[in-house]
XYZ file of C-alpha atoms in Angstrom:
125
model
C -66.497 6.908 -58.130
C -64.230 6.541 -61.371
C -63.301 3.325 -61.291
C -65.355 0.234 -62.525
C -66.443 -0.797 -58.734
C -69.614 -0.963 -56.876
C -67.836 0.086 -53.742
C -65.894 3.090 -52.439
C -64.236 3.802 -49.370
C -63.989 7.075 -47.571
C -61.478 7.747 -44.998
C -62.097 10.818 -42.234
C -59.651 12.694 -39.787
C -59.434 10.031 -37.747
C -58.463 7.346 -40.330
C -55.222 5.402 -40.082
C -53.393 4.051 -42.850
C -50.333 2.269 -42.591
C -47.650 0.760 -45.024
C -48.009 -3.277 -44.870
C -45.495 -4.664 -47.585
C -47.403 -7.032 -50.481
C -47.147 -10.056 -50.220
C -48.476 -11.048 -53.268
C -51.316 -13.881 -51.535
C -54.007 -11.771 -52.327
C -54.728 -11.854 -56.241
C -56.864 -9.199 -58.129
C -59.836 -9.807 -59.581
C -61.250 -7.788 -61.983
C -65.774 -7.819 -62.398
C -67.869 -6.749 -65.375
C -70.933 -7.070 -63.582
C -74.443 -7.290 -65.449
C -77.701 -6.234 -63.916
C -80.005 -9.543 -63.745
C -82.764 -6.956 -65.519
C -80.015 -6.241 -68.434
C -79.568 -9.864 -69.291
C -82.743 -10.112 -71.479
C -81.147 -8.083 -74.073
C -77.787 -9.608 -74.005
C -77.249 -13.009 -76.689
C -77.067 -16.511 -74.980
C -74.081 -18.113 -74.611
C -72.379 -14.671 -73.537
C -69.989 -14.887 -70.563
C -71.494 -12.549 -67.796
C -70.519 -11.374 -64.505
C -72.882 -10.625 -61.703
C -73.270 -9.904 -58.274
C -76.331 -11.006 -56.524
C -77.860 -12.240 -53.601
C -79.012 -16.051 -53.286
C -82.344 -16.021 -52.266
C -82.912 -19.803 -52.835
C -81.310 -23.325 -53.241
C -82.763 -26.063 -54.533
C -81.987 -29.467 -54.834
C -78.704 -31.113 -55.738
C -80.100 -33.374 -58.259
C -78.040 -35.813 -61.313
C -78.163 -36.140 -64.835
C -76.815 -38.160 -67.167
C -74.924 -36.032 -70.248
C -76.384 -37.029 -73.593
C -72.699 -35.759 -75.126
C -70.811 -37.765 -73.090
C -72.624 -40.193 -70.893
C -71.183 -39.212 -68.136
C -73.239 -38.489 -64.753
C -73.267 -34.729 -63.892
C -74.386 -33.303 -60.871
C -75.939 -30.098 -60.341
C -78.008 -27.511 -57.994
C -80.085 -24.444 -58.833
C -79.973 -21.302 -57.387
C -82.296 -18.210 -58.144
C -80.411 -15.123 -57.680
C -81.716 -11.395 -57.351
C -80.021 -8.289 -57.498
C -81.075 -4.671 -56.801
C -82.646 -4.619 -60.097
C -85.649 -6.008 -58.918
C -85.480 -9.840 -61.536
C -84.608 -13.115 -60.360
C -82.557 -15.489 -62.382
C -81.537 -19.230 -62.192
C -77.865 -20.078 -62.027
C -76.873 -23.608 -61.886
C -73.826 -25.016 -60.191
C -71.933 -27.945 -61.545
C -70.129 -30.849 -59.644
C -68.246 -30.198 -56.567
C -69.999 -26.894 -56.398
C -73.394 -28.386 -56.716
C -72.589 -30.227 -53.809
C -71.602 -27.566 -51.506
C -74.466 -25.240 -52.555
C -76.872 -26.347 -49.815
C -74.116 -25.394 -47.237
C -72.309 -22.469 -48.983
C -75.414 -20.500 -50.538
C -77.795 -20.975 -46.972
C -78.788 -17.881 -45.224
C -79.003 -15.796 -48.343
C -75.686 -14.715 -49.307
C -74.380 -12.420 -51.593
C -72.183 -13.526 -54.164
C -70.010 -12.886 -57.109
C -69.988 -15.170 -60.220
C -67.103 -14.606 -63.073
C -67.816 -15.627 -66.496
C -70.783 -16.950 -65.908
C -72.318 -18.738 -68.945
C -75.708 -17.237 -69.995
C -78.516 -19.009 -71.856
C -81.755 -18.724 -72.983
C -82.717 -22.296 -71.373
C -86.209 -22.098 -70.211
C -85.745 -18.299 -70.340
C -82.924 -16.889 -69.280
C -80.283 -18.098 -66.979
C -76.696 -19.050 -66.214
C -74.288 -21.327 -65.290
């Protein structure tokens, strides 16, 4: 595998492929994922990508910004990958909200420029 993917497909003798014309609704995205156990030695505030599975959600909870005053509402997750470390991620807003309901049953999931800190140890958002 030459490419920057995770995955590959292989195709045997009795693999179809056919010619479907593009339609352009599906849009690329392109991953740099991280290794949760490579974070430690990356700086904080460092936009990450990684692809993990949720193994638990916790409580969509509010806070009230000290920038802006404004209420915020958010919901930790701690994800693991096949690295063997856990991490806390926190969701923001509408996302927070959904997290009990998106992130049950242990999915696994793919965050883009994800936000890294050093918060309490290491974690993102």
């Amino acid at each position: 595998n030459t490419c920057k993917s995770g995955y590959e497909i292989t195709f045997d003798a009795n693999a179809e492929i056919h010619l479907v014309p593009d339609e352009g609704e599906i849009q690329a995205q392109l991953y740099d994922f991280v290794k949760i156990a490579q974070l430690e030695q990356m700086e904080a505030n460092k936009t990450i990508d990684l692809l993990a599975i949720v193994k638990s959600v916790g409580e969509v909870t509010t806070l009230i910004s000290k920038k802006s005053g404004n209420e915020l509402t958010k919901c930790d997750l701690t994800l693991v990958d096949d690295s063997g470390v856990a991490i806390n991620c926190t969701v923001w807003g509408e996302k927070a909200n959904e997290a009990p309901t998106n992130f049950a049953n242990q999915p696994v999931v793919a965050f883009r420029r994800g936000r890294l800190s050093d918060y309490g140890g290491e974690s993102c958002s």
